[in-house]
Coordinates of C-alpha atoms in Angstrom, one line a residue:
X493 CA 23.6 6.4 277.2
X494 CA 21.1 7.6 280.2
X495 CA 18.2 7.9 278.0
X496 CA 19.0 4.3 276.6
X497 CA 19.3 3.0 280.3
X498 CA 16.0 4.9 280.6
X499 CA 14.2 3.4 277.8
X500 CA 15.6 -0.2 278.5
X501 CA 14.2 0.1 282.2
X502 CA 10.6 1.3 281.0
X503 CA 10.7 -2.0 278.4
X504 CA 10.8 -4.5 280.8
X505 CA 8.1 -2.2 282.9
X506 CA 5.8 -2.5 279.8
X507 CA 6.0 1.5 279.5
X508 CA 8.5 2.2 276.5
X509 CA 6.3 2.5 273.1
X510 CA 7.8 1.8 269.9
X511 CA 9.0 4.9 268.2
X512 CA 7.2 5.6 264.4
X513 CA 10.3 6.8 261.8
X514 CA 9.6 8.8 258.7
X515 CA 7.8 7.3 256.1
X516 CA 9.7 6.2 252.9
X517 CA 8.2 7.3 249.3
X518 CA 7.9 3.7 247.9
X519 CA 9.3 0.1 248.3
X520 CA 11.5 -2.1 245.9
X521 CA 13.3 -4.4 248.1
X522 CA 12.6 -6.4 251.4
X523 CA 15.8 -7.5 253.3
X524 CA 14.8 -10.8 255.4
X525 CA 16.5 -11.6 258.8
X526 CA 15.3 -15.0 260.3
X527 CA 15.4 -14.8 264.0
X528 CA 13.9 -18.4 264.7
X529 CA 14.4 -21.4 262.3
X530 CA 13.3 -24.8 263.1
X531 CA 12.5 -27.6 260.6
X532 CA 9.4 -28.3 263.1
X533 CA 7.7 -24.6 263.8
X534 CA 4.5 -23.2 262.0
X535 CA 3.2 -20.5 263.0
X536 CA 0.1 -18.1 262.3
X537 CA 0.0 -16.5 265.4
X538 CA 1.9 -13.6 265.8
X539 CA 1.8 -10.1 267.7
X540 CA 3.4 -7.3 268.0
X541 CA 3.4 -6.3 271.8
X542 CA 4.9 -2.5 272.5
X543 CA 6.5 -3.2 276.0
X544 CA 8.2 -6.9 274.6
X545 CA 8.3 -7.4 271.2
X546 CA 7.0 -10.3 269.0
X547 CA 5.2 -13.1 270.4
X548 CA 4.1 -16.3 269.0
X549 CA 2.4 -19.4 269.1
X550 CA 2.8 -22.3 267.2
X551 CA 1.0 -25.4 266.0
X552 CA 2.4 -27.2 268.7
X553 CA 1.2 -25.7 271.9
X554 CA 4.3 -23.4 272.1
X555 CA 4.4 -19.7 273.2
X556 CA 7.6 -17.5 272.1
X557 CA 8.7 -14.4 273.2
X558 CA 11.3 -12.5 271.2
X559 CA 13.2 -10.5 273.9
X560 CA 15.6 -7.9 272.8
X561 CA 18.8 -8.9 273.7
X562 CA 19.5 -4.8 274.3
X563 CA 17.9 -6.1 277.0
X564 CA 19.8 -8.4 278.5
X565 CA 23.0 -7.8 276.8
X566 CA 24.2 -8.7 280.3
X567 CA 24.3 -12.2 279.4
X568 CA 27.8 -13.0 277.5
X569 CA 25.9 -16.0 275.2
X570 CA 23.6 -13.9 274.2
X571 CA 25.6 -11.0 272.9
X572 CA 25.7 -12.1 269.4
X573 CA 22.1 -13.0 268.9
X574 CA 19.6 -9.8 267.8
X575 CA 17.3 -11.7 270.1
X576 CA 16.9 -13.9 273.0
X577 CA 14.2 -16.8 272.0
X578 CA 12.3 -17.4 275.4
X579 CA 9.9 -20.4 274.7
X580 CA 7.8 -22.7 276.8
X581 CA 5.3 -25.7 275.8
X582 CA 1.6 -25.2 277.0
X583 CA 1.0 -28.8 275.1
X584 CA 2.0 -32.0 277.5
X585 CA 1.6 -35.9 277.3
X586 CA -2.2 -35.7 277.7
X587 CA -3.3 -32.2 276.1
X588 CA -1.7 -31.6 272.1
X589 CA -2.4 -28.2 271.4
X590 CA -3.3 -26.3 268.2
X591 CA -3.3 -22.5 268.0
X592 CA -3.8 -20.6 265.0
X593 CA -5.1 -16.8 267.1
X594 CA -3.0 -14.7 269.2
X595 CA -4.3 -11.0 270.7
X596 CA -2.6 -9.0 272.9
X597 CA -4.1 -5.8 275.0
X598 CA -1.3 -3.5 276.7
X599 CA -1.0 -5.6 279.5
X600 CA -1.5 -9.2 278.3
X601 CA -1.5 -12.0 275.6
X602 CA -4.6 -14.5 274.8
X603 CA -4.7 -17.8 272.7
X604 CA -7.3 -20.0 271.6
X605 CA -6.9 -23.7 269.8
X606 CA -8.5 -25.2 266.9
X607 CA -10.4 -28.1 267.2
X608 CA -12.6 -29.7 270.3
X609 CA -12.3 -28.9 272.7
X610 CA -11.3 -24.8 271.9
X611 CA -9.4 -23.7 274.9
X612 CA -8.7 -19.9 275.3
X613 CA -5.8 -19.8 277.4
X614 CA -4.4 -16.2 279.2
X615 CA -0.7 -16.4 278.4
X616 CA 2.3 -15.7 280.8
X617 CA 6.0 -16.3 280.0
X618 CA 5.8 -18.1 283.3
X619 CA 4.7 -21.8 282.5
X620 CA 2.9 -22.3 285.5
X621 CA 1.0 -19.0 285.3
X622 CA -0.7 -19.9 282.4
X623 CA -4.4 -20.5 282.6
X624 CA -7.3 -21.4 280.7
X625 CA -10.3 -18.8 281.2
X626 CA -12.7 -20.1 278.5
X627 CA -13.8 -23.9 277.5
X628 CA -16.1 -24.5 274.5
X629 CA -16.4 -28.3 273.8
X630 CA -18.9 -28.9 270.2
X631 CA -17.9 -31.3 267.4
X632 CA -17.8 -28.5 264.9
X633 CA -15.9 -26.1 267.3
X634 CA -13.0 -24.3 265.2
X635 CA -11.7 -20.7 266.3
X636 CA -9.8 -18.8 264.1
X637 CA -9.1 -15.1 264.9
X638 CA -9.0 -13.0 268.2
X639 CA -8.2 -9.1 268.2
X640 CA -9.0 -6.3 271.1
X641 CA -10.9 -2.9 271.0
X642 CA -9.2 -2.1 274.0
X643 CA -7.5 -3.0 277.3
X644 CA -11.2 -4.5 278.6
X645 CA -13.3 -5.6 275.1
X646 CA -11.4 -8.1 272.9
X647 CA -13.3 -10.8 270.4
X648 CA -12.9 -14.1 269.0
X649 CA -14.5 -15.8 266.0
X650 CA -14.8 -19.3 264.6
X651 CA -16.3 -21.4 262.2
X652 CA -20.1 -22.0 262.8
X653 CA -21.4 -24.6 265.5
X654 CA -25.3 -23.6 265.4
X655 CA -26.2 -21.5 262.2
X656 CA -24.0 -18.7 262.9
X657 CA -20.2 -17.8 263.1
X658 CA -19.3 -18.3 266.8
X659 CA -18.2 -15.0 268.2
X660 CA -17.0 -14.7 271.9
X661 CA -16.4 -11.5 273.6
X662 CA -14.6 -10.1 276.9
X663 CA -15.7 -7.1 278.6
X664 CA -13.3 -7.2 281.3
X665 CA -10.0 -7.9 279.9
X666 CA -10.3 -11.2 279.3
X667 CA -10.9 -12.9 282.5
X668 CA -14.0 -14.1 281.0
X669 CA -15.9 -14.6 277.9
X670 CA -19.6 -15.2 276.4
X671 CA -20.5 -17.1 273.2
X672 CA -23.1 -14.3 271.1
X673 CA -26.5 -16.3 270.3
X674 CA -27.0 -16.5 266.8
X675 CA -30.5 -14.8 267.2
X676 CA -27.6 -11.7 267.2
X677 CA -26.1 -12.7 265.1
X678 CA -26.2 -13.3 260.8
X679 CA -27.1 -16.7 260.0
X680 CA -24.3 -18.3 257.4
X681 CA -24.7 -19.9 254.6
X682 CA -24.1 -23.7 253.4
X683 CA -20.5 -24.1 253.4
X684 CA -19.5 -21.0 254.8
X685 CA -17.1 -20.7 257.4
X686 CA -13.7 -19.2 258.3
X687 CA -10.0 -19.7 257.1
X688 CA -7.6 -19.8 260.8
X689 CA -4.6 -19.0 257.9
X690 CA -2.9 -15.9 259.5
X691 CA -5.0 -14.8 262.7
X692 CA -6.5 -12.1 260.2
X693 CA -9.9 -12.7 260.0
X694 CA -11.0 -9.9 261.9
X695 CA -9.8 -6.1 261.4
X696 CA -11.0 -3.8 263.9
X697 CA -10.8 0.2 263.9
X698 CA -12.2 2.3 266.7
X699 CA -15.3 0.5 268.0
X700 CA -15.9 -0.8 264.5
X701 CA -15.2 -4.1 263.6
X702 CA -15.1 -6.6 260.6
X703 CA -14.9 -10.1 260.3
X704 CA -14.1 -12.0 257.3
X705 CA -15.8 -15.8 256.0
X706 CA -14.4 -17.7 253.2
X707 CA -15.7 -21.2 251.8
X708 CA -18.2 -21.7 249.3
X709 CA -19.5 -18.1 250.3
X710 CA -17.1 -15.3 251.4
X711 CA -18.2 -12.1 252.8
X712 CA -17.8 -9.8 255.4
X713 CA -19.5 -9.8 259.0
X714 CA -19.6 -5.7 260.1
X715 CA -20.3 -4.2 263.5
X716 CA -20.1 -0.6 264.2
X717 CA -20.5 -0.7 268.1
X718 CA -17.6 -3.6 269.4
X719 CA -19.9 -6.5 268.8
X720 CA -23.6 -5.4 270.4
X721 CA -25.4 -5.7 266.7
X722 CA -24.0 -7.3 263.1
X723 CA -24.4 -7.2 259.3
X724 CA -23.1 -8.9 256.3
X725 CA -22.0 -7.8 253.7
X726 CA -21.6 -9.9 249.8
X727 CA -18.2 -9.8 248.6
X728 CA -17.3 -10.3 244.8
X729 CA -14.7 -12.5 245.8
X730 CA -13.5 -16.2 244.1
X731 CA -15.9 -18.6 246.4
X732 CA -17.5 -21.6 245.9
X733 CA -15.3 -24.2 247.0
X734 CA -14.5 -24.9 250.6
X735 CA -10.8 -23.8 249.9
X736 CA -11.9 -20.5 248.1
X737 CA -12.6 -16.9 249.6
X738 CA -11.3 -13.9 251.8
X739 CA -8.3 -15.2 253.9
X740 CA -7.0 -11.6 255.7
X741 CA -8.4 -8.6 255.8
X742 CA -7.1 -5.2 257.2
X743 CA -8.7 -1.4 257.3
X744 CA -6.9 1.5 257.2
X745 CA -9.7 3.5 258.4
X746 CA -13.3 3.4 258.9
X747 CA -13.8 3.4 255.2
X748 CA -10.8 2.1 253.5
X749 CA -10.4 -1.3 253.5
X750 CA -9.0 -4.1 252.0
X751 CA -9.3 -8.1 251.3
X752 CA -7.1 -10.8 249.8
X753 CA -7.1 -14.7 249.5
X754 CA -8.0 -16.9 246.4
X755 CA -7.6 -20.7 246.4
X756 CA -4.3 -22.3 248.2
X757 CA -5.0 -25.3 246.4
X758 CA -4.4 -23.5 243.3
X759 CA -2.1 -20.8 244.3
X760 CA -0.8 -19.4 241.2
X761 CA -4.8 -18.7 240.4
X762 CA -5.1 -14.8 240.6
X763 CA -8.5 -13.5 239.2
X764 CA -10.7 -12.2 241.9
X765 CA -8.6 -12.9 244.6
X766 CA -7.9 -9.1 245.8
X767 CA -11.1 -6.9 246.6
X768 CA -11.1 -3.2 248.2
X769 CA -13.5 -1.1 249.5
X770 CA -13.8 2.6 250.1
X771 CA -17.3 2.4 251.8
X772 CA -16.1 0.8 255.1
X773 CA -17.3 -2.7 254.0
X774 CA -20.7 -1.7 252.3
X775 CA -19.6 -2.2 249.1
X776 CA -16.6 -4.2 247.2
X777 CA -15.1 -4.1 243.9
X778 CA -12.3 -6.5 242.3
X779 CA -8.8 -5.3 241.7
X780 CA -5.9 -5.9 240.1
X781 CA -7.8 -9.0 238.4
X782 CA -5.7 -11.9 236.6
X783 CA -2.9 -9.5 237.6
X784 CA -0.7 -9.7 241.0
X785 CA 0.0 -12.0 243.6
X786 CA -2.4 -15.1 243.5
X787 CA -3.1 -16.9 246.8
X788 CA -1.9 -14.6 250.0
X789 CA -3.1 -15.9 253.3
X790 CA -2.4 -12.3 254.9
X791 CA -2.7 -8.9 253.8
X792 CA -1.9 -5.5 256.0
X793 CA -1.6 -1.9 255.2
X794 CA 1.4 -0.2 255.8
X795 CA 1.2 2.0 258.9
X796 CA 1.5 6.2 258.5
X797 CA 1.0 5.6 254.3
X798 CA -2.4 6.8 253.6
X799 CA -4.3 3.7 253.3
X800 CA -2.0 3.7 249.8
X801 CA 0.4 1.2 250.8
X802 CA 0.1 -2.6 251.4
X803 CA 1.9 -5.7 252.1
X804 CA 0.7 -9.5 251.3
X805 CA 2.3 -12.6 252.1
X806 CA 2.5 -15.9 251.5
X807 CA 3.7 -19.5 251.2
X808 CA 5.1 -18.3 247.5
X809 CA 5.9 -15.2 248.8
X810 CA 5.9 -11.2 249.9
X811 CA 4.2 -9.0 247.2
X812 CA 3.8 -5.3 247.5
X813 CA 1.3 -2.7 246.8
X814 CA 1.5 1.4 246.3
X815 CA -1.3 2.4 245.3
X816 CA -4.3 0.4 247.3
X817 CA -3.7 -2.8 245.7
X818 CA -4.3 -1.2 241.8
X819 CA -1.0 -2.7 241.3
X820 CA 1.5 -4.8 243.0
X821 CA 5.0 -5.8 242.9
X822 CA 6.7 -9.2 243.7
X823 CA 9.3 -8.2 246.3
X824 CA 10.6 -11.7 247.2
X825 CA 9.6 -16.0 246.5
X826 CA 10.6 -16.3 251.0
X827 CA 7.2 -18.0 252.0
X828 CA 5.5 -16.5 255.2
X829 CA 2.1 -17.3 256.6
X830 CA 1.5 -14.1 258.6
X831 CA 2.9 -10.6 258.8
X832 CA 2.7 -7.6 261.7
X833 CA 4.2 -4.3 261.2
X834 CA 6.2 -2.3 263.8
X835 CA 6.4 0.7 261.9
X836 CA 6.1 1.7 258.7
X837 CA 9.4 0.3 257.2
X838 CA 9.6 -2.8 259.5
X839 CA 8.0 -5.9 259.9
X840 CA 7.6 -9.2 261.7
X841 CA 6.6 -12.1 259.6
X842 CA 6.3 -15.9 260.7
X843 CA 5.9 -19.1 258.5
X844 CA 6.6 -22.4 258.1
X845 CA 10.1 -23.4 259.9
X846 CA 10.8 -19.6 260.7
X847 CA 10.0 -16.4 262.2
X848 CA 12.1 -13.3 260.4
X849 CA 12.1 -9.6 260.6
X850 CA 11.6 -7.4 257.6
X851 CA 13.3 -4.3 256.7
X852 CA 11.5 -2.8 253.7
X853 CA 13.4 -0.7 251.3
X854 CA 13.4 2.0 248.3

């Protein structure tokens, strides 16, 4: 009971870190608990943050926090409830607000909207604490993604404005960022952009980073040094339509990594939708063709399994992976948009009307 006392004091500190629990040998069942349902939500923001728990943001100008109710299991209502919804509006009469990209460093959350103007707002469960600390106002202006290297370096990327994919970084933990030039940047190609799906556009290991394009062409943007210099690489993924190309990736490591998306206008459609790589980006190769999940707007390896194991979801549902996306095995029709794992048997997903826990099983 002390240590529990203990543990529950450091959580609303921000100090108690999620605990990792022995990896399982395979997975053949997913057990679904919704913890928010709401005819109205969608959501493809969603983080994981150690000292709270899951946070969103919606397509509504709405940021949730998923408290706990260990927590605050001082509160009689509340006793029954695994968690404790807290939920405020950052849209209002005047300003409708849009976000698709959620990032988190230890110590605070970030959002930017789609559309113009893009408004990158530094989050607080406080209403009036929230504040916007970048403005980018273009006709074409359409952010997608945001991740962190670390507490101070975090990056942003959207669809192009000028020849090139916006990218905006932070060097100092967000209180401000800069727009790259595209003279740093790869020029794109006609009709290529970005898909703002699941806030999984970018994957980002160590001080290497990879961004992902989709559209008529689909490859991968790869820095090795947080953003200073860029590359591209060709992907043999489905493109050529504005609907077609890499929705989510993820990397395991600095080699292994992994792609999925297709065509959601023709979701069933499964040929050289999944690619992998084992060359850190360099290189791609087609798997599992005309066999697996079709359309997934988010894929993510599981954590502590060897870069074997993999989960993707969807709006037709959760498919799984043991052996690097080879082969893969339809665990459930429940539609999601996104998925974050806490540990390696447990997941957050969020969607369309919902936002569930996972519990994956043998």
């Amino acid at each position: 009971m002390r240590l529990l006392i203990i543990c529950l004091s450091l959580l609303l500190l921000g100090s108690c870190k999620s605990k990792i629990i022995q990896k399982q040998k395979g997975f053949n069942k997913v057990e679904i608990v919704h913890l928010v349902e709401d005819s109205t939500l969608n959501v493809r923001a969603l983080e994981i943050v150690d000292s709270i728990g899951p946070i969103y943001l919606t397509s509504k100008g709405e940021l949730g926090i998923l408290l706990q109710n260990a927590i605050i299991n001082t509160v009689d209502s509340l006793k029954d409830k695994p968690f404790y919804n807290h939920k405020i509006n950052l849209s209002n009469d005047t300003l409708l607000l849009n976000f698709r990209a959620l990032a988190a460093n230890k110590s605070q959350g970030f959002g930017i909207t789609i559309g113009n103007p893009a408004l990158l707002y530094k989050l607080d469960a406080d209403l009036e604490k929230n504040k916007i600390v970048y403005q980018e106002n273009h006709p074409n202006v359409f952010y997608d993604s945001m991740d962190f290297w670390n507490d101070q370096e975090g990056i942003a990327i959207g669809d192009p404005t000028d020849g090139c994919m916006s990218v905006i970084i932070t060097r100092d933990g967000g209180e401000n960022w800069i727009k790259m030039s595209c003279d740093n940047l790869p020029s794109t190609k006609e009709g290529e952009a970005a898909f703002a799906a699941s806030d999984t556009n970018i994957a980002i290991v160590g001080d290497e980073t990879w961004v992902a394009t989709g559209g008529k062409t689909s490859r991968v943007m790869y820095s090795p040094d947080k953003g200073i210099t860029w590359r591209v690489f060709d992907t043999p993924i489905v493109q050529g339509k504005e609907t077609t190309g890499i929705y989510s990736i993820d990397f395991y490591d600095e080699n292994n990594g992994f792609a999925i998306g297709g065509d959601y206008t023709n979701p069933k459609a499964n040929s050289a939708n999944k690619i992998r790589t084992t060359t850190g980006g360099v290189t791609w190769q087609v798997v599992s063709d005309s066999e697996g999940p079709g359309y997934r707007s988010c894929v993510q390896y599981i954590p502590n399994s060897g870069g074997k194991e993999l989960v993707a979801v969807g709006f037709n549902g959760i498919d799984y992976s043991a052996d690097s996306g080879t082969t893969w095995k339809h665990l459930s029709n429940e539609g999601f948009y996104t998925i974050r794992f806490l540990n390696d048997s447990t997941a957050y997903a969020a969607g369309k009307g919902r936002v569930s826990k996972l519990i994956f099983t043998e």
